[in-house]
Amino acid sequence: MGLPDKLNPLLRDLPVYQPGRPLEEVAREIGSSPDHLIKLASNENPLGPSPKAVAAMENAAGEMNRYPDGNVFYLREHLS
């Protein structure tokens, strides 16, 4: 019995993700520039991440070698 046989059929039989075509290919096909198109497929954000999100990631980068607090001590403390 191989691994695929052990998987839940609901998961095993899910269709494989089909990514959208690259923006450059669509632009070429319609005779436009990629700079004039906004791709909204594939859950992409044409505006990029917010400055606050970038700052939060930069602040967290120095602690990525540690596991997060699974008991969410500070969150519980704040909420109580």
PDB file of N, CA and C in Angstrom:
ATOM      1  N   MET A   1       0.849  -1.176   0.000  1.00  0.00           N
ATOM      2  CA  MET A   1       0.000   0.000   0.000  1.00  0.00           C
ATOM      3  C   MET A   1       0.892   1.237   0.000  1.00  0.00           C
ATOM      4  N   GLY A   2       0.795   2.043  -1.043  1.00  0.00           N
ATOM      5  CA  GLY A   2       1.594   3.254  -1.154  1.00  0.00           C
ATOM      6  C   GLY A   2       0.953   4.413  -0.416  1.00  0.00           C
ATOM      7  N   LEU A   3       1.694   5.490  -0.294  1.00  0.00           N
ATOM      8  CA  LEU A   3       1.202   6.670   0.416  1.00  0.00           C
ATOM      9  C   LEU A   3      -0.109   7.201  -0.164  1.00  0.00           C
ATOM     10  N   PRO A   4      -0.261   7.320  -1.494  1.00  0.00           N
ATOM     11  CA  PRO A   4      -1.540   7.829  -2.020  1.00  0.00           C
ATOM     12  C   PRO A   4      -2.744   7.005  -1.571  1.00  0.00           C
ATOM     13  N   ASP A   5      -2.551   5.695  -1.377  1.00  0.00           N
ATOM     14  CA  ASP A   5      -3.658   4.842  -0.942  1.00  0.00           C
ATOM     15  C   ASP A   5      -4.054   5.118   0.504  1.00  0.00           C
ATOM     16  N   LYS A   6      -3.142   5.657   1.290  1.00  0.00           N
ATOM     17  CA  LYS A   6      -3.402   5.926   2.703  1.00  0.00           C
ATOM     18  C   LYS A   6      -4.068   7.282   2.930  1.00  0.00           C
ATOM     19  N   LEU A   7      -4.024   8.140   1.933  1.00  0.00           N
ATOM     20  CA  LEU A   7      -4.582   9.479   2.090  1.00  0.00           C
ATOM     21  C   LEU A   7      -6.103   9.464   2.038  1.00  0.00           C
ATOM     22  N   ASN A   8      -6.701  10.404   2.731  1.00  0.00           N
ATOM     23  CA  ASN A   8      -8.143  10.585   2.686  1.00  0.00           C
ATOM     24  C   ASN A   8      -8.532  10.876   1.232  1.00  0.00           C
ATOM     25  N   PRO A   9      -9.495  10.139   0.678  1.00  0.00           N
ATOM     26  CA  PRO A   9      -9.883  10.357  -0.725  1.00  0.00           C
ATOM     27  C   PRO A   9     -10.301  11.793  -1.027  1.00  0.00           C
ATOM     28  N   LEU A  10     -10.902  12.478  -0.044  1.00  0.00           N
ATOM     29  CA  LEU A  10     -11.305  13.867  -0.274  1.00  0.00           C
ATOM     30  C   LEU A  10     -10.094  14.752  -0.538  1.00  0.00           C
ATOM     31  N   LEU A  11      -8.980  14.450   0.100  1.00  0.00           N
ATOM     32  CA  LEU A  11      -7.753  15.209  -0.133  1.00  0.00           C
ATOM     33  C   LEU A  11      -6.996  14.686  -1.344  1.00  0.00           C
ATOM     34  N   ARG A  12      -6.912  13.384  -1.441  1.00  0.00           N
ATOM     35  CA  ARG A  12      -6.147  12.766  -2.522  1.00  0.00           C
ATOM     36  C   ARG A  12      -6.694  13.143  -3.894  1.00  0.00           C
ATOM     37  N   ASP A  13      -8.005  13.283  -4.002  1.00  0.00           N
ATOM     38  CA  ASP A  13      -8.631  13.514  -5.301  1.00  0.00           C
ATOM     39  C   ASP A  13      -8.861  14.989  -5.623  1.00  0.00           C
ATOM     40  N   LEU A  14      -8.347  15.887  -4.784  1.00  0.00           N
ATOM     41  CA  LEU A  14      -8.463  17.309  -5.098  1.00  0.00           C
ATOM     42  C   LEU A  14      -7.719  17.618  -6.393  1.00  0.00           C
ATOM     43  N   PRO A  15      -8.265  18.471  -7.227  1.00  0.00           N
ATOM     44  CA  PRO A  15      -7.539  18.817  -8.456  1.00  0.00           C
ATOM     45  C   PRO A  15      -6.269  19.599  -8.129  1.00  0.00           C
ATOM     46  N   VAL A  16      -5.268  19.418  -8.957  1.00  0.00           N
ATOM     47  CA  VAL A  16      -3.999  20.116  -8.795  1.00  0.00           C
ATOM     48  C   VAL A  16      -4.194  21.583  -9.161  1.00  0.00           C
ATOM     49  N   TYR A  17      -3.586  22.468  -8.391  1.00  0.00           N
ATOM     50  CA  TYR A  17      -3.685  23.908  -8.645  1.00  0.00           C
ATOM     51  C   TYR A  17      -3.128  24.238 -10.026  1.00  0.00           C
ATOM     52  N   GLN A  18      -3.862  25.008 -10.779  1.00  0.00           N
ATOM     53  CA  GLN A  18      -3.430  25.453 -12.096  1.00  0.00           C
ATOM     54  C   GLN A  18      -3.156  26.954 -12.031  1.00  0.00           C
ATOM     55  N   PRO A  19      -1.895  27.349 -12.006  1.00  0.00           N
ATOM     56  CA  PRO A  19      -1.600  28.783 -11.924  1.00  0.00           C
ATOM     57  C   PRO A  19      -2.011  29.509 -13.194  1.00  0.00           C
ATOM     58  N   GLY A  20      -2.292  30.786 -13.039  1.00  0.00           N
ATOM     59  CA  GLY A  20      -2.623  31.615 -14.194  1.00  0.00           C
ATOM     60  C   GLY A  20      -1.394  31.883 -15.043  1.00  0.00           C
ATOM     61  N   ARG A  21      -1.631  32.380 -16.234  1.00  0.00           N
ATOM     62  CA  ARG A  21      -0.512  32.704 -17.123  1.00  0.00           C
ATOM     63  C   ARG A  21       0.231  33.923 -16.602  1.00  0.00           C
ATOM     64  N   PRO A  22       1.517  34.011 -16.887  1.00  0.00           N
ATOM     65  CA  PRO A  22       2.279  35.186 -16.455  1.00  0.00           C
ATOM     66  C   PRO A  22       1.719  36.462 -17.083  1.00  0.00           C
ATOM     67  N   LEU A  23       1.796  37.533 -16.337  1.00  0.00           N
ATOM     68  CA  LEU A  23       1.297  38.824 -16.791  1.00  0.00           C
ATOM     69  C   LEU A  23       1.939  39.228 -18.116  1.00  0.00           C
ATOM     70  N   GLU A  24       3.220  38.943 -18.259  1.00  0.00           N
ATOM     71  CA  GLU A  24       3.933  39.297 -19.492  1.00  0.00           C
ATOM     72  C   GLU A  24       3.341  38.579 -20.705  1.00  0.00           C
ATOM     73  N   GLU A  25       2.921  37.331 -20.515  1.00  0.00           N
ATOM     74  CA  GLU A  25       2.329  36.562 -21.615  1.00  0.00           C
ATOM     75  C   GLU A  25       0.976  37.149 -22.013  1.00  0.00           C
ATOM     76  N   VAL A  26       0.167  37.514 -21.047  1.00  0.00           N
ATOM     77  CA  VAL A  26      -1.136  38.120 -21.336  1.00  0.00           C
ATOM     78  C   VAL A  26      -0.935  39.452 -22.048  1.00  0.00           C
ATOM     79  N   ALA A  27       0.011  40.253 -21.579  1.00  0.00           N
ATOM     80  CA  ALA A  27       0.283  41.550 -22.206  1.00  0.00           C
ATOM     81  C   ALA A  27       0.716  41.366 -23.656  1.00  0.00           C
ATOM     82  N   ARG A  28       1.585  40.390 -23.903  1.00  0.00           N
ATOM     83  CA  ARG A  28       2.046  40.136 -25.269  1.00  0.00           C
ATOM     84  C   ARG A  28       0.878  39.719 -26.150  1.00  0.00           C
ATOM     85  N   GLU A  29       0.010  38.871 -25.616  1.00  0.00           N
ATOM     86  CA  GLU A  29      -1.124  38.365 -26.387  1.00  0.00           C
ATOM     87  C   GLU A  29      -2.085  39.479 -26.795  1.00  0.00           C
ATOM     88  N   ILE A  30      -2.291  40.454 -25.938  1.00  0.00           N
ATOM     89  CA  ILE A  30      -3.240  41.525 -26.263  1.00  0.00           C
ATOM     90  C   ILE A  30      -2.545  42.768 -26.805  1.00  0.00           C
ATOM     91  N   GLY A  31      -1.230  42.699 -26.973  1.00  0.00           N
ATOM     92  CA  GLY A  31      -0.497  43.820 -27.539  1.00  0.00           C
ATOM     93  C   GLY A  31      -0.380  45.001 -26.603  1.00  0.00           C
ATOM     94  N   SER A  32      -0.148  44.729 -25.339  1.00  0.00           N
ATOM     95  CA  SER A  32      -0.035  45.792 -24.350  1.00  0.00           C
ATOM     96  C   SER A  32       1.260  45.618 -23.566  1.00  0.00           C
ATOM     97  N   SER A  33       1.489  46.517 -22.645  1.00  0.00           N
ATOM     98  CA  SER A  33       2.653  46.445 -21.768  1.00  0.00           C
ATOM     99  C   SER A  33       2.216  45.892 -20.415  1.00  0.00           C
ATOM    100  N   PRO A  34       3.030  45.054 -19.777  1.00  0.00           N
ATOM    101  CA  PRO A  34       2.678  44.567 -18.439  1.00  0.00           C
ATOM    102  C   PRO A  34       2.450  45.706 -17.444  1.00  0.00           C
ATOM    103  N   ASP A  35       3.079  46.861 -17.691  1.00  0.00           N
ATOM    104  CA  ASP A  35       2.909  48.010 -16.800  1.00  0.00           C
ATOM    105  C   ASP A  35       1.497  48.593 -16.852  1.00  0.00           C
ATOM    106  N   HIS A  36       0.753  48.268 -17.919  1.00  0.00           N
ATOM    107  CA  HIS A  36      -0.597  48.801 -18.073  1.00  0.00           C
ATOM    108  C   HIS A  36      -1.674  47.819 -17.612  1.00  0.00           C
ATOM    109  N   LEU A  37      -1.264  46.670 -17.099  1.00  0.00           N
ATOM    110  CA  LEU A  37      -2.219  45.645 -16.679  1.00  0.00           C
ATOM    111  C   LEU A  37      -2.128  45.423 -15.176  1.00  0.00           C
ATOM    112  N   ILE A  38      -3.225  45.035 -14.590  1.00  0.00           N
ATOM    113  CA  ILE A  38      -3.255  44.654 -13.181  1.00  0.00           C
ATOM    114  C   ILE A  38      -3.770  43.227 -13.112  1.00  0.00           C
ATOM    115  N   LYS A  39      -2.964  42.343 -12.567  1.00  0.00           N
ATOM    116  CA  LYS A  39      -3.343  40.939 -12.455  1.00  0.00           C
ATOM    117  C   LYS A  39      -4.044  40.715 -11.121  1.00  0.00           C
ATOM    118  N   LEU A  40      -5.280  40.280 -11.179  1.00  0.00           N
ATOM    119  CA  LEU A  40      -6.048  40.024  -9.970  1.00  0.00           C
ATOM    120  C   LEU A  40      -6.257  38.533  -9.738  1.00  0.00           C
ATOM    121  N   ALA A  41      -5.820  37.701 -10.669  1.00  0.00           N
ATOM    122  CA  ALA A  41      -5.945  36.260 -10.503  1.00  0.00           C
ATOM    123  C   ALA A  41      -4.861  35.766  -9.542  1.00  0.00           C
ATOM    124  N   SER A  42      -4.943  34.529  -9.187  1.00  0.00           N
ATOM    125  CA  SER A  42      -3.928  33.864  -8.366  1.00  0.00           C
ATOM    126  C   SER A  42      -3.747  34.526  -7.008  1.00  0.00           C
ATOM    127  N   ASN A  43      -4.767  35.229  -6.545  1.00  0.00           N
ATOM    128  CA  ASN A  43      -4.747  35.852  -5.220  1.00  0.00           C
ATOM    129  C   ASN A  43      -3.565  36.798  -5.043  1.00  0.00           C
ATOM    130  N   GLU A  44      -3.244  37.548  -6.082  1.00  0.00           N
ATOM    131  CA  GLU A  44      -2.141  38.497  -6.023  1.00  0.00           C
ATOM    132  C   GLU A  44      -2.665  39.885  -5.698  1.00  0.00           C
ATOM    133  N   ASN A  45      -1.831  40.666  -5.043  1.00  0.00           N
ATOM    134  CA  ASN A  45      -2.182  42.027  -4.663  1.00  0.00           C
ATOM    135  C   ASN A  45      -1.353  42.985  -5.506  1.00  0.00           C
ATOM    136  N   PRO A  46      -1.970  43.734  -6.404  1.00  0.00           N
ATOM    137  CA  PRO A  46      -1.194  44.626  -7.268  1.00  0.00           C
ATOM    138  C   PRO A  46      -0.550  45.788  -6.514  1.00  0.00           C
ATOM    139  N   LEU A  47      -0.986  46.043  -5.287  1.00  0.00           N
ATOM    140  CA  LEU A  47      -0.438  47.158  -4.518  1.00  0.00           C
ATOM    141  C   LEU A  47       0.740  46.753  -3.641  1.00  0.00           C
ATOM    142  N   GLY A  48       0.974  45.458  -3.508  1.00  0.00           N
ATOM    143  CA  GLY A  48       2.052  44.998  -2.640  1.00  0.00           C
ATOM    144  C   GLY A  48       1.627  45.018  -1.184  1.00  0.00           C
ATOM    145  N   PRO A  49       2.515  44.564  -0.292  1.00  0.00           N
ATOM    146  CA  PRO A  49       2.161  44.545   1.129  1.00  0.00           C
ATOM    147  C   PRO A  49       2.129  45.954   1.709  1.00  0.00           C
ATOM    148  N   SER A  50       1.349  46.130   2.750  1.00  0.00           N
ATOM    149  CA  SER A  50       1.280  47.438   3.399  1.00  0.00           C
ATOM    150  C   SER A  50       2.590  47.709   4.131  1.00  0.00           C
ATOM    151  N   PRO A  51       2.949  48.962   4.303  1.00  0.00           N
ATOM    152  CA  PRO A  51       4.165  49.288   5.054  1.00  0.00           C
ATOM    153  C   PRO A  51       4.151  48.709   6.469  1.00  0.00           C
ATOM    154  N   LYS A  52       2.976  48.639   7.096  1.00  0.00           N
ATOM    155  CA  LYS A  52       2.893  48.057   8.438  1.00  0.00           C
ATOM    156  C   LYS A  52       3.207  46.564   8.410  1.00  0.00           C
ATOM    157  N   ALA A  53       2.748  45.868   7.374  1.00  0.00           N
ATOM    158  CA  ALA A  53       3.036  44.437   7.257  1.00  0.00           C
ATOM    159  C   ALA A  53       4.526  44.213   7.038  1.00  0.00           C
ATOM    160  N   VAL A  54       5.144  45.021   6.198  1.00  0.00           N
ATOM    161  CA  VAL A  54       6.585  44.909   5.951  1.00  0.00           C
ATOM    162  C   VAL A  54       7.353  45.167   7.242  1.00  0.00           C
ATOM    163  N   ALA A  55       6.963  46.190   7.990  1.00  0.00           N
ATOM    164  CA  ALA A  55       7.639  46.504   9.255  1.00  0.00           C
ATOM    165  C   ALA A  55       7.489  45.356  10.247  1.00  0.00           C
ATOM    166  N   ALA A  56       6.309  44.753  10.323  1.00  0.00           N
ATOM    167  CA  ALA A  56       6.092  43.631  11.240  1.00  0.00           C
ATOM    168  C   ALA A  56       6.961  42.443  10.859  1.00  0.00           C
ATOM    169  N   MET A  57       7.097  42.170   9.554  1.00  0.00           N
ATOM    170  CA  MET A  57       7.952  41.065   9.108  1.00  0.00           C
ATOM    171  C   MET A  57       9.414  41.352   9.404  1.00  0.00           C
ATOM    172  N   GLU A  58       9.836  42.588   9.192  1.00  0.00           N
ATOM    173  CA  GLU A  58      11.220  42.961   9.489  1.00  0.00           C
ATOM    174  C   GLU A  58      11.504  42.829  10.979  1.00  0.00           C
ATOM    175  N   ASN A  59      10.559  43.242  11.813  1.00  0.00           N
ATOM    176  CA  ASN A  59      10.741  43.129  13.261  1.00  0.00           C
ATOM    177  C   ASN A  59      10.797  41.673  13.709  1.00  0.00           C
ATOM    178  N   ALA A  60      10.036  40.816  13.066  1.00  0.00           N
ATOM    179  CA  ALA A  60       9.994  39.406  13.443  1.00  0.00           C
ATOM    180  C   ALA A  60      11.165  38.615  12.876  1.00  0.00           C
ATOM    181  N   ALA A  61      11.839  39.133  11.868  1.00  0.00           N
ATOM    182  CA  ALA A  61      12.900  38.380  11.193  1.00  0.00           C
ATOM    183  C   ALA A  61      14.017  37.972  12.146  1.00  0.00           C
ATOM    184  N   GLY A  62      14.322  38.804  13.125  1.00  0.00           N
ATOM    185  CA  GLY A  62      15.395  38.484  14.059  1.00  0.00           C
ATOM    186  C   GLY A  62      15.057  37.379  15.032  1.00  0.00           C
ATOM    187  N   GLU A  63      13.797  36.962  15.085  1.00  0.00           N
ATOM    188  CA  GLU A  63      13.375  35.917  16.019  1.00  0.00           C
ATOM    189  C   GLU A  63      12.882  34.664  15.303  1.00  0.00           C
ATOM    190  N   MET A  64      13.178  34.544  14.026  1.00  0.00           N
ATOM    191  CA  MET A  64      12.658  33.413  13.262  1.00  0.00           C
ATOM    192  C   MET A  64      13.338  32.101  13.611  1.00  0.00           C
ATOM    193  N   ASN A  65      14.391  32.144  14.396  1.00  0.00           N
ATOM    194  CA  ASN A  65      15.074  30.924  14.796  1.00  0.00           C
ATOM    195  C   ASN A  65      14.419  30.294  16.029  1.00  0.00           C
ATOM    196  N   ARG A  66      13.379  30.897  16.559  1.00  0.00           N
ATOM    197  CA  ARG A  66      12.696  30.396  17.756  1.00  0.00           C
ATOM    198  C   ARG A  66      11.251  30.024  17.422  1.00  0.00           C
ATOM    199  N   TYR A  67      10.765  28.998  18.116  1.00  0.00           N
ATOM    200  CA  TYR A  67       9.367  28.618  17.954  1.00  0.00           C
ATOM    201  C   TYR A  67       8.475  29.667  18.611  1.00  0.00           C
ATOM    202  N   PRO A  68       7.310  29.916  18.054  1.00  0.00           N
ATOM    203  CA  PRO A  68       6.397  30.876  18.688  1.00  0.00           C
ATOM    204  C   PRO A  68       5.829  30.285  19.981  1.00  0.00           C
ATOM    205  N   ASP A  69       5.297  31.129  20.814  1.00  0.00           N
ATOM    206  CA  ASP A  69       4.692  30.708  22.073  1.00  0.00           C
ATOM    207  C   ASP A  69       3.377  30.000  21.774  1.00  0.00           C
ATOM    208  N   GLY A  70       3.374  28.688  21.872  1.00  0.00           N
ATOM    209  CA  GLY A  70       2.180  27.893  21.586  1.00  0.00           C
ATOM    210  C   GLY A  70       1.047  28.129  22.567  1.00  0.00           C
ATOM    211  N   ASN A  71       1.367  28.663  23.736  1.00  0.00           N
ATOM    212  CA  ASN A  71       0.337  28.940  24.738  1.00  0.00           C
ATOM    213  C   ASN A  71      -0.157  30.378  24.673  1.00  0.00           C
ATOM    214  N   VAL A  72       0.340  31.131  23.727  1.00  0.00           N
ATOM    215  CA  VAL A  72      -0.016  32.542  23.519  1.00  0.00           C
ATOM    216  C   VAL A  72      -0.153  33.301  24.843  1.00  0.00           C
ATOM    217  N   PHE A  73       0.901  33.202  25.648  1.00  0.00           N
ATOM    218  CA  PHE A  73       0.909  33.783  26.985  1.00  0.00           C
ATOM    219  C   PHE A  73       0.537  35.256  26.970  1.00  0.00           C
ATOM    220  N   TYR A  74       1.207  36.051  26.130  1.00  0.00           N
ATOM    221  CA  TYR A  74       0.972  37.497  26.136  1.00  0.00           C
ATOM    222  C   TYR A  74      -0.412  37.862  25.617  1.00  0.00           C
ATOM    223  N   LEU A  75      -0.920  37.115  24.665  1.00  0.00           N
ATOM    224  CA  LEU A  75      -2.279  37.366  24.186  1.00  0.00           C
ATOM    225  C   LEU A  75      -3.290  37.081  25.288  1.00  0.00           C
ATOM    226  N   ARG A  76      -3.130  35.963  25.972  1.00  0.00           N
ATOM    227  CA  ARG A  76      -4.038  35.626  27.076  1.00  0.00           C
ATOM    228  C   ARG A  76      -3.959  36.682  28.178  1.00  0.00           C
ATOM    229  N   GLU A  77      -2.742  37.107  28.470  1.00  0.00           N
ATOM    230  CA  GLU A  77      -2.536  38.123  29.497  1.00  0.00           C
ATOM    231  C   GLU A  77      -3.252  39.424  29.113  1.00  0.00           C
ATOM    232  N   HIS A  78      -3.126  39.783  27.850  1.00  0.00           N
ATOM    233  CA  HIS A  78      -3.749  41.019  27.363  1.00  0.00           C
ATOM    234  C   HIS A  78      -5.280  40.935  27.387  1.00  0.00           C
ATOM    235  N   LEU A  79      -5.809  39.763  27.050  1.00  0.00           N
ATOM    236  CA  LEU A  79      -7.261  39.599  26.969  1.00  0.00           C
ATOM    237  C   LEU A  79      -7.925  39.406  28.327  1.00  0.00           C
ATOM    238  N   SER A  80      -7.151  39.015  29.330  1.00  0.00           N
ATOM    239  CA  SER A  80      -7.773  38.750  30.645  1.00  0.00           C
ATOM    240  C   SER A  80      -7.930  40.003  31.478  1.00  0.00           C
TER     241      SER A  80
END
